Amino acid sequence: MMLEVKNITKSFGSLEVLRGVDFSVNQGDVVAILGPSGSGKTTLLRCMNYLETADSGTMVFDGVSYDLSHTSKRDIGIIRKKTGFVFQNYNLFRNKNVLNNVTEGLIIARKIPKAEAHETAVKALEKVGLGDRLDYYPYQLSGGQQQRVAIARAIATNPEIIYFDEPTSALDPELTGEVLSVMRNLARDGMTMVVVTHEIGFAREVSNRVVFMDGGVVAEEAPSHEFFEHPKEERTRQFLRIISGN
Amino acid sequence: MDLQSLQVAQESFWRIFSAGVTKTIPLTVISFIGAMILAVSCALVQYANVWGLKQFVRFYIWIFRGTPLLVQLCTLYFGFPNLGIVIDAWTSAVIVFALNCGAYCAETMRSALESVPLGQLEAGYCVGMSWFQIMYRIVLPQAFRTAFPPLFNTLISLVKDTSLASSITVPEMMTQGMRVTGRTYEFMAIYLEVGLIYLLFSTVLTKLQTWGEKKLKTYENK
C-alpha cells in the first residue's frame, strides 16, 4: 500500500463536503474517482495534497503516517515533492514559457542544476507531444496543449503519484482526446494515478479501480470491470444510467 | 508679455532647469524607490493576510491617502520640531513623498496581486515551491505588469507634486521660480516656464511608459 487515507472529514462553513472518506492506492494503480457534482471528489483530492486542510483524518504515505489536519509545513513540502497535481484549469505559470513552466519546480524547488533540469523537462514535454513548443507562452497554446504542458510539469518531477482533478472538464470535446491519450500512455508506463473524472469511457478503459463518491462518502469501491458490469449499490446503478444516457 | 518678460525667462531658464535636474528629479526618484519598497511590502502583507501587520498597513494607508500632501509636509517639517524632532527640509520631503506615494502604490499593487489567478499559487505549491518563491517568480512579475500603467500614473503625479516641497524650503524648481518672480514680478513668464519644464519631464516619462509597456508585453494575451 503506497497511500492510504482514513476518515477524512471536511466542512466549508455548515456544508459538510467530506463525511469520513477512506481510500487507498497501491503502486501502479490507476484509480478513477467518479460521482455526481458536489459529492466531494475534488475536495478529497485537494485535501490529500494540502490545498485544503481537512478537519480530521489521517494519511499514510510511503509508510509514514500524517494527521491531515495538523501536518507541519516541512512534511507538507516533503509530500508535495513526491506528488504531482494536474488541475482542471491547467494553472500554467502565465509569465513563463512552456519549457520554464516545467523547469521551475526542478530548478527552484528541487535545486536541480539548470542543464539537467532542461534535459528532464524536454524529455517530459516530448512525452506529451510538445517537444516543438518549448518557447511558446501559455496564451499561444490551445487548452489541450496547455493541459499537456501541465501534465509534463507534473511528470518531470518524477512523482510517486499524480492527482488529476477533472483534467478534461474545461476542454472542448475535440481536445479531450489528446489529453486522455497522454494519460493513457502514462498509465501504460506504470504511473500511479488518481483521476477525478466525468469521462466514463476513460475510467472504464484505463483505470483498474473505481471509487464512487456520493454525498461526501464513498458509496462504492470496486475493480473497474466489476464496477461497470455489476454495480452493487442502487445509487451507483442510477448514476451509471444517467451518465450513459439511458 | 513683452520682450523683457521673455528675456527674464531666458536668463532664469538654467537656474530653474538645473534645480529640476539636481533637486526635482533626485527627489522624485529616491521617493519613488522608497514608495515602491513600501508598496510591495504593504501589498504582500495584505495579500498574505498577516494578522496585526495587515491592520497596521490599513491604518497607514488610511492616514496618508486621507490627508493632504501639503499638510503632511508641513507637519513633518514645521510640526515635528515642536516635539523636539528636527529633520532637514530635503529629508522631510523624501520621507513624506515616499510615504504618501507608497500608500497609493500599495493599493495599486494589492489589486494587481489579487488579479493574478490563485490557481498559479496552488500550482506552484504542487511543484514544491515555497510561498516566497512563488511570489517572487510567478505572482509578482505578473502583478507588476498589470500595475505598470497605474504605477507610472502615480510616478508622473509625483514629479509634479514635488513642487509642493517649495513650501518647506526645498530649493527645487518651484522655489527657484518663486524667487525669480519675487525679484522681477514676471509671474506669467516664469510660471509658464516652470510649467513647461514640468511638462517636458512628464513627456519623457510618458515616452518611457510606452516603451516599458511594450517590453512587458512578451507574455501578453493580446
CSV table of C-alpha atoms in Angstrom, one decimal:
chain,number,residue,atom,x,y,z
A,1,MET,CA,0.0,0.0,0.0
A,2,MET,CA,1.6,3.3,-1.0
A,3,LEU,CA,-1.1,5.7,0.0
A,4,GLU,CA,-3.9,5.2,2.5
A,5,VAL,CA,-6.3,7.9,3.8
A,6,LYS,CA,-8.7,7.2,6.7
A,7,ASN,CA,-11.8,9.0,7.8
A,8,ILE,CA,-11.2,12.4,6.2
A,9,THR,CA,-13.8,15.0,7.1
A,10,LYS,CA,-14.0,18.5,5.7
A,11,SER,CA,-16.7,21.2,6.0
A,12,PHE,CA,-17.0,24.6,4.4
A,13,GLY,CA,-18.9,26.5,6.9
A,14,SER,CA,-22.1,24.5,7.6
A,15,LEU,CA,-21.7,22.5,4.4
A,16,GLU,CA,-20.2,19.0,5.1
A,17,VAL,CA,-18.3,18.1,2.0
A,18,LEU,CA,-16.4,15.0,3.2
A,19,ARG,CA,-18.1,12.9,5.9
A,20,GLY,CA,-15.5,10.3,6.6
A,21,VAL,CA,-13.8,9.1,3.5
A,22,ASP,CA,-11.5,6.0,3.4
A,23,PHE,CA,-9.4,5.4,0.4
A,24,SER,CA,-6.2,3.7,-0.6
A,25,VAL,CA,-3.9,3.4,-3.6
A,26,ASN,CA,-1.4,0.8,-4.5
A,27,GLN,CA,1.8,1.3,-6.5
A,28,GLY,CA,0.9,1.3,-10.2
A,29,ASP,CA,-2.9,1.8,-9.6
A,30,VAL,CA,-5.0,4.0,-11.8
A,31,VAL,CA,-7.9,4.9,-9.6
A,32,ALA,CA,-10.8,6.8,-11.1
A,33,ILE,CA,-13.0,8.8,-8.7
A,34,LEU,CA,-16.5,9.1,-10.0
A,35,GLY,CA,-19.6,10.8,-8.6
A,36,PRO,CA,-22.1,13.5,-9.1
A,37,SER,CA,-21.2,17.2,-8.7
A,38,GLY,CA,-20.8,18.2,-5.1
A,39,SER,CA,-20.0,14.7,-3.9
A,40,GLY,CA,-16.6,15.8,-2.6
A,41,LYS,CA,-14.3,14.2,-5.2
A,42,THR,CA,-12.3,17.3,-5.9
A,43,THR,CA,-12.1,18.3,-2.2
A,44,LEU,CA,-10.8,14.8,-1.4
A,45,LEU,CA,-8.0,15.2,-3.9
A,46,ARG,CA,-7.2,18.7,-2.7
A,47,CYS,CA,-7.0,17.5,1.0
A,48,MET,CA,-4.5,14.8,0.1
A,49,ASN,CA,-2.2,17.5,-1.3
A,50,TYR,CA,-3.0,20.0,1.4
A,51,LEU,CA,-4.5,22.6,-1.0
A,52,GLU,CA,-7.3,22.3,1.6
A,53,THR,CA,-6.8,21.5,5.2
A,54,ALA,CA,-9.0,18.6,6.2
A,55,ASP,CA,-10.9,19.0,9.5
A,56,SER,CA,-9.7,15.5,10.5
A,57,GLY,CA,-8.3,12.3,9.0
A,58,THR,CA,-5.0,10.5,8.7
A,59,MET,CA,-2.9,9.7,5.7
A,60,VAL,CA,-0.2,7.1,5.4
A,61,PHE,CA,2.1,7.9,2.6
A,62,ASP,CA,5.3,6.0,1.9
A,63,GLY,CA,4.9,4.3,5.2
A,64,VAL,CA,4.8,7.5,7.2
A,65,SER,CA,1.6,8.5,9.0
A,66,TYR,CA,0.4,12.1,8.9
A,67,ASP,CA,-2.5,13.8,10.7
A,68,LEU,CA,-4.2,15.6,7.8
A,69,SER,CA,-5.5,18.5,9.9
A,70,HIS,CA,-2.1,19.1,11.6
A,71,THR,CA,0.7,18.4,9.2
A,72,SER,CA,3.8,20.6,9.6
A,73,LYS,CA,4.9,22.8,6.7
A,74,ARG,CA,8.0,20.8,6.4
A,75,ASP,CA,6.1,17.5,6.0
A,76,ILE,CA,3.7,19.1,3.5
A,77,GLY,CA,6.7,20.2,1.5
A,78,ILE,CA,8.1,16.6,1.5
A,79,ILE,CA,4.8,15.1,0.4
A,80,ARG,CA,4.3,17.7,-2.3
A,81,LYS,CA,7.7,17.0,-3.7
A,82,LYS,CA,6.7,13.3,-4.1
A,83,THR,CA,3.4,14.0,-5.8
A,84,GLY,CA,2.1,15.7,-8.9
A,85,PHE,CA,-1.1,17.6,-9.4
A,86,VAL,CA,-3.0,18.4,-12.6
A,87,PHE,CA,-5.7,21.0,-12.4
A,88,GLN,CA,-9.0,21.4,-14.3
A,89,ASN,CA,-7.9,24.8,-15.4
A,90,TYR,CA,-4.2,23.8,-16.1
A,91,ASN,CA,-2.9,26.7,-14.0
A,92,LEU,CA,0.2,27.2,-16.0
A,93,PHE,CA,2.5,30.0,-15.0
A,94,ARG,CA,1.5,32.7,-17.5
A,95,ASN,CA,4.7,34.6,-17.3
A,96,LYS,CA,6.8,31.5,-18.2
A,97,ASN,CA,7.2,29.8,-21.5
A,98,VAL,CA,6.4,26.1,-21.9
A,99,LEU,CA,10.0,24.9,-21.0
A,100,ASN,CA,10.2,27.1,-17.9
A,101,ASN,CA,6.8,26.1,-16.7
A,102,VAL,CA,8.3,22.6,-16.4
A,103,THR,CA,11.8,23.5,-15.2
A,104,GLU,CA,10.5,25.9,-12.5
A,105,GLY,CA,9.7,23.1,-10.0
A,106,LEU,CA,13.0,21.4,-10.8
A,107,ILE,CA,15.4,24.3,-10.6
A,108,ILE,CA,13.7,26.4,-7.9
A,109,ALA,CA,12.1,23.8,-5.6
A,110,ARG,CA,14.5,20.9,-6.0
A,111,LYS,CA,17.7,22.8,-6.8
A,112,ILE,CA,18.5,20.6,-9.8
A,113,PRO,CA,21.2,22.1,-12.0
A,114,LYS,CA,19.9,24.0,-15.0
A,115,ALA,CA,21.3,21.8,-17.7
A,116,GLU,CA,19.9,18.7,-16.1
A,117,ALA,CA,16.6,20.3,-15.4
A,118,HIS,CA,16.4,21.4,-19.0
A,119,GLU,CA,17.1,17.9,-20.3
A,120,THR,CA,14.4,16.4,-17.9
A,121,ALA,CA,11.9,19.0,-19.0
A,122,VAL,CA,12.4,18.5,-22.7
A,123,LYS,CA,12.0,14.7,-22.2
A,124,ALA,CA,8.8,15.2,-20.3
A,125,LEU,CA,7.5,17.6,-23.0
A,126,GLU,CA,8.4,15.2,-25.7
A,127,LYS,CA,6.4,12.6,-23.9
A,128,VAL,CA,3.3,14.7,-24.1
A,129,GLY,CA,4.0,15.6,-27.7
A,130,LEU,CA,5.1,19.2,-27.2
A,131,GLY,CA,8.8,19.0,-27.8
A,132,ASP,CA,8.4,21.5,-30.6
A,133,ARG,CA,6.7,24.2,-28.4
A,134,LEU,CA,9.3,24.9,-25.8
A,135,ASP,CA,9.4,28.7,-26.2
A,136,TYR,CA,5.7,29.2,-26.6
A,137,TYR,CA,3.8,31.0,-23.9
A,138,PRO,CA,0.6,29.5,-22.4
A,139,TYR,CA,-1.6,32.1,-24.2
A,140,GLN,CA,-0.3,30.8,-27.5
A,141,LEU,CA,-1.5,27.2,-26.9
A,142,SER,CA,-4.8,25.6,-27.1
A,143,GLY,CA,-6.5,24.2,-24.0
A,144,GLY,CA,-5.5,20.7,-24.8
A,145,GLN,CA,-1.8,21.7,-25.3
A,146,GLN,CA,-1.8,23.7,-22.1
A,147,GLN,CA,-3.1,20.7,-20.2
A,148,ARG,CA,-0.4,18.6,-21.7
A,149,VAL,CA,2.2,21.1,-20.5
A,150,ALA,CA,0.6,20.8,-17.1
A,151,ILE,CA,1.0,17.0,-17.3
A,152,ALA,CA,4.6,17.4,-18.4
A,153,ARG,CA,5.2,19.7,-15.4
A,154,ALA,CA,3.8,17.1,-13.1
A,155,ILE,CA,5.7,14.1,-14.5
A,156,ALA,CA,9.0,16.0,-14.8
A,157,THR,CA,9.5,16.0,-11.1
A,158,ASN,CA,9.3,12.2,-11.2
A,159,PRO,CA,6.5,11.9,-8.6
A,160,GLU,CA,5.4,8.7,-7.0
A,161,ILE,CA,1.8,9.5,-7.7
A,162,ILE,CA,-0.1,12.1,-9.8
A,163,TYR,CA,-3.5,13.5,-8.9
A,164,PHE,CA,-5.7,14.6,-11.8
A,165,ASP,CA,-8.6,16.9,-10.9
A,166,GLU,CA,-11.1,16.7,-13.8
A,167,PRO,CA,-8.3,17.2,-16.3
A,168,THR,CA,-10.6,17.4,-19.3
A,169,SER,CA,-13.6,19.2,-18.0
A,170,ALA,CA,-12.5,22.6,-19.2
A,171,LEU,CA,-11.7,21.3,-22.7
A,172,ASP,CA,-13.7,21.3,-25.9
A,173,PRO,CA,-14.7,17.7,-26.8
A,174,GLU,CA,-12.2,17.6,-29.7
A,175,LEU,CA,-9.3,18.5,-27.5
A,176,THR,CA,-10.2,15.9,-24.8
A,177,GLY,CA,-8.9,13.1,-26.8
A,178,GLU,CA,-5.3,14.3,-26.9
A,179,VAL,CA,-5.1,14.8,-23.1
A,180,LEU,CA,-6.7,11.4,-22.4
A,181,SER,CA,-4.3,9.7,-24.8
A,182,VAL,CA,-1.3,11.2,-22.9
A,183,MET,CA,-2.8,9.9,-19.6
A,184,ARG,CA,-3.4,6.5,-21.2
A,185,ASN,CA,0.3,6.4,-22.1
A,186,LEU,CA,1.3,7.3,-18.5
A,187,ALA,CA,-0.9,4.6,-17.1
A,188,ARG,CA,0.7,2.1,-19.5
A,189,ASP,CA,4.1,3.2,-18.3
A,190,GLY,CA,3.0,2.2,-14.8
A,191,MET,CA,2.5,5.7,-13.3
A,192,THR,CA,0.3,5.6,-10.2
A,193,MET,CA,-2.6,7.9,-10.8
A,194,VAL,CA,-5.7,9.1,-9.1
A,195,VAL,CA,-8.1,10.7,-11.5
A,196,VAL,CA,-11.3,12.6,-10.7
A,197,THR,CA,-13.2,12.5,-13.9
A,198,HIS,CA,-16.5,12.5,-15.7
A,199,GLU,CA,-15.1,10.6,-18.6
A,200,ILE,CA,-16.7,7.2,-18.0
A,201,GLY,CA,-15.2,5.8,-21.1
A,202,PHE,CA,-11.7,6.7,-19.9
A,203,ALA,CA,-12.4,5.3,-16.4
A,204,ARG,CA,-13.7,2.1,-17.9
A,205,GLU,CA,-10.8,1.6,-20.2
A,206,VAL,CA,-7.8,2.9,-18.3
A,207,SER,CA,-8.5,2.7,-14.5
A,208,ASN,CA,-8.1,-0.6,-12.7
A,209,ARG,CA,-10.2,0.6,-9.7
A,210,VAL,CA,-13.2,2.9,-9.4
A,211,VAL,CA,-14.2,4.8,-6.3
A,212,PHE,CA,-17.7,6.1,-6.5
A,213,MET,CA,-18.5,9.0,-4.2
A,214,ASP,CA,-21.8,10.4,-3.2
A,215,GLY,CA,-22.8,12.9,-0.6
A,216,GLY,CA,-19.3,13.1,0.9
A,217,VAL,CA,-18.8,9.4,1.4
A,218,VAL,CA,-17.5,6.5,-0.7
A,219,ALA,CA,-20.7,4.8,-1.9
A,220,GLU,CA,-19.0,2.0,-3.7
A,221,GLU,CA,-15.5,0.9,-4.5
A,222,ALA,CA,-14.6,-1.9,-6.8
A,223,PRO,CA,-12.2,-3.1,-9.6
A,224,SER,CA,-13.2,-1.3,-12.8
A,225,HIS,CA,-14.8,-4.1,-14.7
A,226,GLU,CA,-16.8,-5.2,-11.7
A,227,PHE,CA,-17.9,-1.7,-11.0
A,228,PHE,CA,-19.2,-1.1,-14.5
A,229,GLU,CA,-20.5,-4.6,-15.2
A,230,HIS,CA,-22.0,-5.4,-11.8
A,231,PRO,CA,-22.5,-2.3,-9.7
A,232,LYS,CA,-23.7,-3.4,-6.3
A,233,GLU,CA,-25.3,-0.2,-5.0
A,234,GLU,CA,-28.6,1.2,-6.3
A,235,ARG,CA,-27.1,4.7,-6.2
A,236,THR,CA,-24.3,3.5,-8.4
A,237,ARG,CA,-26.6,1.9,-10.9
A,238,GLN,CA,-28.7,5.1,-11.0
A,239,PHE,CA,-25.6,7.2,-11.6
A,240,LEU,CA,-24.3,5.0,-14.4
A,241,ARG,CA,-27.7,5.0,-16.1
A,242,ILE,CA,-27.9,8.8,-16.1
A,243,ILE,CA,-24.3,9.2,-17.3
A,244,SER,CA,-24.6,6.7,-20.1
A,245,GLY,CA,-27.8,8.4,-21.2
A,246,ASN,CA,-30.5,5.8,-20.8
B,1,MET,CA,4.1,89.6,-22.0
B,2,ASP,CA,6.7,91.6,-23.8
B,3,LEU,CA,10.3,91.2,-24.9
B,4,GLN,CA,11.5,92.0,-21.3
B,5,SER,CA,9.5,89.1,-19.9
B,6,LEU,CA,11.0,86.8,-22.4
B,7,GLN,CA,14.4,88.0,-21.5
B,8,VAL,CA,13.8,87.3,-17.8
B,9,ALA,CA,12.5,83.9,-18.6
B,10,GLN,CA,15.5,83.2,-20.8
B,11,GLU,CA,18.0,84.4,-18.2
B,12,SER,CA,16.4,82.3,-15.4
B,13,PHE,CA,16.0,79.2,-17.5
B,14,TRP,CA,19.2,77.5,-16.4
B,15,ARG,CA,18.7,78.3,-12.8
B,16,ILE,CA,15.2,76.7,-12.8
B,17,PHE,CA,16.1,73.9,-15.1
B,18,SER,CA,19.2,72.9,-13.1
B,19,ALA,CA,17.1,72.9,-10.0
B,20,GLY,CA,14.9,70.5,-11.8
B,21,VAL,CA,17.8,68.2,-12.6
B,22,THR,CA,19.6,68.4,-9.3
B,23,LYS,CA,16.6,68.6,-7.0
B,24,THR,CA,13.2,67.6,-8.6
B,25,ILE,CA,14.5,64.5,-10.4
B,26,PRO,CA,16.5,63.1,-7.5
B,27,LEU,CA,13.6,63.9,-5.1
B,28,THR,CA,11.2,62.0,-7.4
B,29,VAL,CA,13.5,59.1,-8.0
B,30,ILE,CA,14.5,58.5,-4.4
B,31,SER,CA,11.0,59.0,-3.1
B,32,PHE,CA,9.5,56.6,-5.7
B,33,ILE,CA,12.0,53.9,-4.9
B,34,GLY,CA,11.1,54.2,-1.2
B,35,ALA,CA,7.4,54.2,-2.2
B,36,MET,CA,7.8,51.0,-4.3
B,37,ILE,CA,9.5,49.2,-1.4
B,38,LEU,CA,6.8,50.3,0.9
B,39,ALA,CA,4.1,49.4,-1.6
B,40,VAL,CA,5.3,45.9,-2.4
B,41,SER,CA,5.7,45.1,1.4
B,42,CYS,CA,2.3,46.5,2.2
B,43,ALA,CA,0.7,44.7,-0.7
B,44,LEU,CA,2.3,41.4,0.3
B,45,VAL,CA,1.3,41.8,3.9
B,46,GLN,CA,-2.3,42.3,2.9
B,47,TYR,CA,-2.2,39.6,0.3
B,48,ALA,CA,-0.8,37.1,2.8
B,49,ASN,CA,-3.3,38.3,5.4
B,50,VAL,CA,-0.7,38.7,8.1
B,51,TRP,CA,-2.7,39.5,11.2
B,52,GLY,CA,-1.7,42.6,13.1
B,53,LEU,CA,0.6,43.8,10.3
B,54,LYS,CA,-2.3,44.0,8.0
B,55,GLN,CA,-4.3,46.2,10.3
B,56,PHE,CA,-1.2,48.4,10.7
B,57,VAL,CA,-0.9,48.7,6.9
B,58,ARG,CA,-4.5,49.6,6.5
B,59,PHE,CA,-4.1,52.3,9.2
B,60,TYR,CA,-1.1,53.8,7.4
B,61,ILE,CA,-2.8,53.8,4.0
B,62,TRP,CA,-5.9,55.4,5.6
B,63,ILE,CA,-3.9,58.2,7.1
B,64,PHE,CA,-1.7,59.0,4.1
B,65,ARG,CA,-4.5,58.8,1.5
B,66,GLY,CA,-6.9,60.7,3.7
B,67,THR,CA,-4.9,63.8,4.4
B,68,PRO,CA,-3.4,66.4,2.1
B,69,LEU,CA,0.1,66.1,1.0
B,70,LEU,CA,0.8,69.7,1.9
B,71,VAL,CA,-0.4,69.1,5.4
B,72,GLN,CA,1.8,66.0,5.7
B,73,LEU,CA,4.9,68.0,4.6
B,74,CYS,CA,4.2,70.9,7.0
B,75,THR,CA,3.5,68.5,9.9
B,76,LEU,CA,6.9,66.8,9.5
B,77,TYR,CA,9.0,69.8,8.7
B,78,PHE,CA,7.3,72.5,10.8
B,79,GLY,CA,5.4,70.4,13.3
B,80,PHE,CA,7.9,67.8,14.5
B,81,PRO,CA,10.4,70.3,15.8
B,82,ASN,CA,7.7,71.1,18.5
B,83,LEU,CA,8.3,67.5,19.6
B,84,GLY,CA,12.0,68.0,19.6
B,85,ILE,CA,12.5,66.1,16.3
B,86,VAL,CA,14.2,68.3,13.7
B,87,ILE,CA,14.5,66.9,10.2
B,88,ASP,CA,16.0,68.9,7.4
B,89,ALA,CA,13.8,70.0,4.5
B,90,TRP,CA,15.2,67.6,1.9
B,91,THR,CA,14.9,64.6,4.2
B,92,SER,CA,11.4,65.6,5.3
B,93,ALA,CA,10.4,65.9,1.6
B,94,VAL,CA,11.8,62.5,0.8
B,95,ILE,CA,10.1,60.8,3.8
B,96,VAL,CA,6.7,62.4,3.1
B,97,PHE,CA,6.7,61.8,-0.6
B,98,ALA,CA,7.7,58.2,-0.2
B,99,LEU,CA,5.1,57.6,2.5
B,100,ASN,CA,2.3,59.3,0.6
B,101,CYS,CA,3.1,57.8,-2.8
B,102,GLY,CA,3.7,54.4,-1.1
B,103,ALA,CA,0.2,54.4,0.2
B,104,TYR,CA,-1.3,54.9,-3.2
B,105,CYS,CA,1.1,52.4,-4.9
B,106,ALA,CA,0.3,49.8,-2.1
B,107,GLU,CA,-3.3,49.8,-3.2
B,108,THR,CA,-2.4,49.5,-6.9
B,109,MET,CA,-0.1,46.6,-6.1
B,110,ARG,CA,-2.6,44.9,-3.8
B,111,SER,CA,-5.3,44.9,-6.6
B,112,ALA,CA,-2.7,43.8,-9.1
B,113,LEU,CA,-1.7,40.9,-6.9
B,114,GLU,CA,-5.3,39.9,-6.4
B,115,SER,CA,-5.8,39.9,-10.2
B,116,VAL,CA,-3.3,37.0,-10.7
B,117,PRO,CA,-5.3,33.8,-10.7
B,118,LEU,CA,-5.0,31.9,-7.4
B,119,GLY,CA,-4.5,28.7,-9.3
B,120,GLN,CA,-1.0,29.6,-10.2
B,121,LEU,CA,-0.1,29.8,-6.5
B,122,GLU,CA,-1.6,26.4,-6.0
B,123,ALA,CA,0.3,25.0,-9.0
B,124,GLY,CA,3.5,26.5,-7.5
B,125,TYR,CA,2.8,24.7,-4.2
B,126,CYS,CA,2.2,21.5,-6.1
B,127,VAL,CA,5.6,21.5,-7.8
B,128,GLY,CA,7.2,22.1,-4.4
B,129,MET,CA,7.8,25.8,-4.4
B,130,SER,CA,7.5,27.9,-1.3
B,131,TRP,CA,5.2,30.9,-0.9
B,132,PHE,CA,8.1,33.4,-1.3
B,133,GLN,CA,9.5,31.6,-4.3
B,134,ILE,CA,6.0,31.6,-6.0
B,135,MET,CA,5.5,35.3,-5.1
B,136,TYR,CA,8.9,36.4,-6.4
B,137,ARG,CA,9.0,34.3,-9.5
B,138,ILE,CA,5.4,33.9,-10.6
B,139,VAL,CA,2.9,36.2,-9.0
B,140,LEU,CA,4.8,39.5,-8.5
B,141,PRO,CA,6.1,39.6,-12.1
B,142,GLN,CA,2.6,39.3,-13.4
B,143,ALA,CA,1.3,41.8,-10.9
B,144,PHE,CA,3.9,44.3,-11.9
B,145,ARG,CA,2.9,44.1,-15.4
B,146,THR,CA,-0.8,44.7,-14.5
B,147,ALA,CA,0.3,47.5,-12.2
B,148,PHE,CA,2.7,49.1,-14.5
B,149,PRO,CA,0.4,51.7,-16.2
B,150,PRO,CA,-1.2,52.9,-12.9
B,151,LEU,CA,2.1,53.0,-11.1
B,152,PHE,CA,3.5,55.2,-13.9
B,153,ASN,CA,0.5,57.4,-13.5
B,154,THR,CA,1.4,57.8,-9.8
B,155,LEU,CA,5.0,58.5,-10.7
B,156,ILE,CA,4.0,61.3,-13.1
B,157,SER,CA,1.8,62.8,-10.4
B,158,LEU,CA,4.8,62.6,-8.0
B,159,VAL,CA,7.0,64.6,-10.3
B,160,LYS,CA,4.6,67.4,-10.3
B,161,ASP,CA,3.7,67.0,-6.6
B,162,THR,CA,7.4,67.6,-5.7
B,163,SER,CA,6.6,71.3,-6.4
B,164,LEU,CA,4.9,71.3,-3.0
B,165,ALA,CA,8.3,70.9,-1.4
B,166,SER,CA,8.8,74.6,-2.1
B,167,SER,CA,6.5,75.2,0.9
B,168,ILE,CA,9.1,73.6,3.2
B,169,THR,CA,12.0,75.5,1.6
B,170,VAL,CA,13.5,72.7,-0.5
B,171,PRO,CA,15.2,74.7,-3.3
B,172,GLU,CA,13.6,72.8,-6.2
B,173,MET,CA,12.1,74.2,-9.4
B,174,MET,CA,9.1,75.9,-8.0
B,175,THR,CA,11.1,77.5,-5.2
B,176,GLN,CA,13.6,78.9,-7.8
B,177,GLY,CA,10.7,80.2,-9.9
B,178,MET,CA,9.1,81.9,-7.0
B,179,ARG,CA,12.4,83.6,-6.1
B,180,VAL,CA,12.8,84.9,-9.6
B,181,THR,CA,9.2,86.3,-9.6
B,182,GLY,CA,9.8,87.9,-6.2
B,183,ARG,CA,12.6,89.9,-7.8
B,184,THR,CA,11.2,90.6,-11.3
B,185,TYR,CA,7.4,90.4,-10.9
B,186,GLU,CA,7.3,88.4,-14.2
B,187,PHE,CA,4.7,86.0,-12.9
B,188,MET,CA,3.2,84.9,-16.2
B,189,ALA,CA,6.5,84.3,-18.0
B,190,ILE,CA,8.2,82.5,-15.1
B,191,TYR,CA,5.3,80.2,-14.1
B,192,LEU,CA,4.7,79.3,-17.7
B,193,GLU,CA,8.4,78.5,-17.9
B,194,VAL,CA,8.3,76.3,-14.8
B,195,GLY,CA,5.2,74.6,-16.1
B,196,LEU,CA,6.8,73.9,-19.4
B,197,ILE,CA,9.8,72.2,-17.7
B,198,TYR,CA,7.4,70.0,-15.7
B,199,LEU,CA,5.7,69.2,-19.0
B,200,LEU,CA,9.0,68.3,-20.5
B,201,PHE,CA,9.8,65.9,-17.6
B,202,SER,CA,6.3,64.3,-17.8
B,203,THR,CA,6.6,63.9,-21.5
B,204,VAL,CA,9.8,62.0,-21.2
B,205,LEU,CA,8.1,59.8,-18.6
B,206,THR,CA,5.2,59.2,-20.8
B,207,LYS,CA,7.5,58.0,-23.6
B,208,LEU,CA,9.3,55.8,-21.1
B,209,GLN,CA,5.9,54.3,-20.1
B,210,THR,CA,5.0,53.4,-23.7
B,211,TRP,CA,8.4,51.8,-24.2
B,212,GLY,CA,8.1,49.9,-20.9
B,213,GLU,CA,4.7,48.6,-21.7
B,214,LYS,CA,5.9,47.2,-25.0
B,215,LYS,CA,8.8,45.5,-23.2
B,216,LEU,CA,6.5,43.9,-20.7
B,217,LYS,CA,4.2,42.5,-23.4
B,218,THR,CA,6.1,39.3,-24.1
B,219,TYR,CA,3.5,37.0,-22.4
B,220,GLU,CA,0.5,39.2,-23.1
B,221,ASN,CA,-2.7,37.7,-24.2
B,222,LYS,CA,-3.4,40.3,-26.9
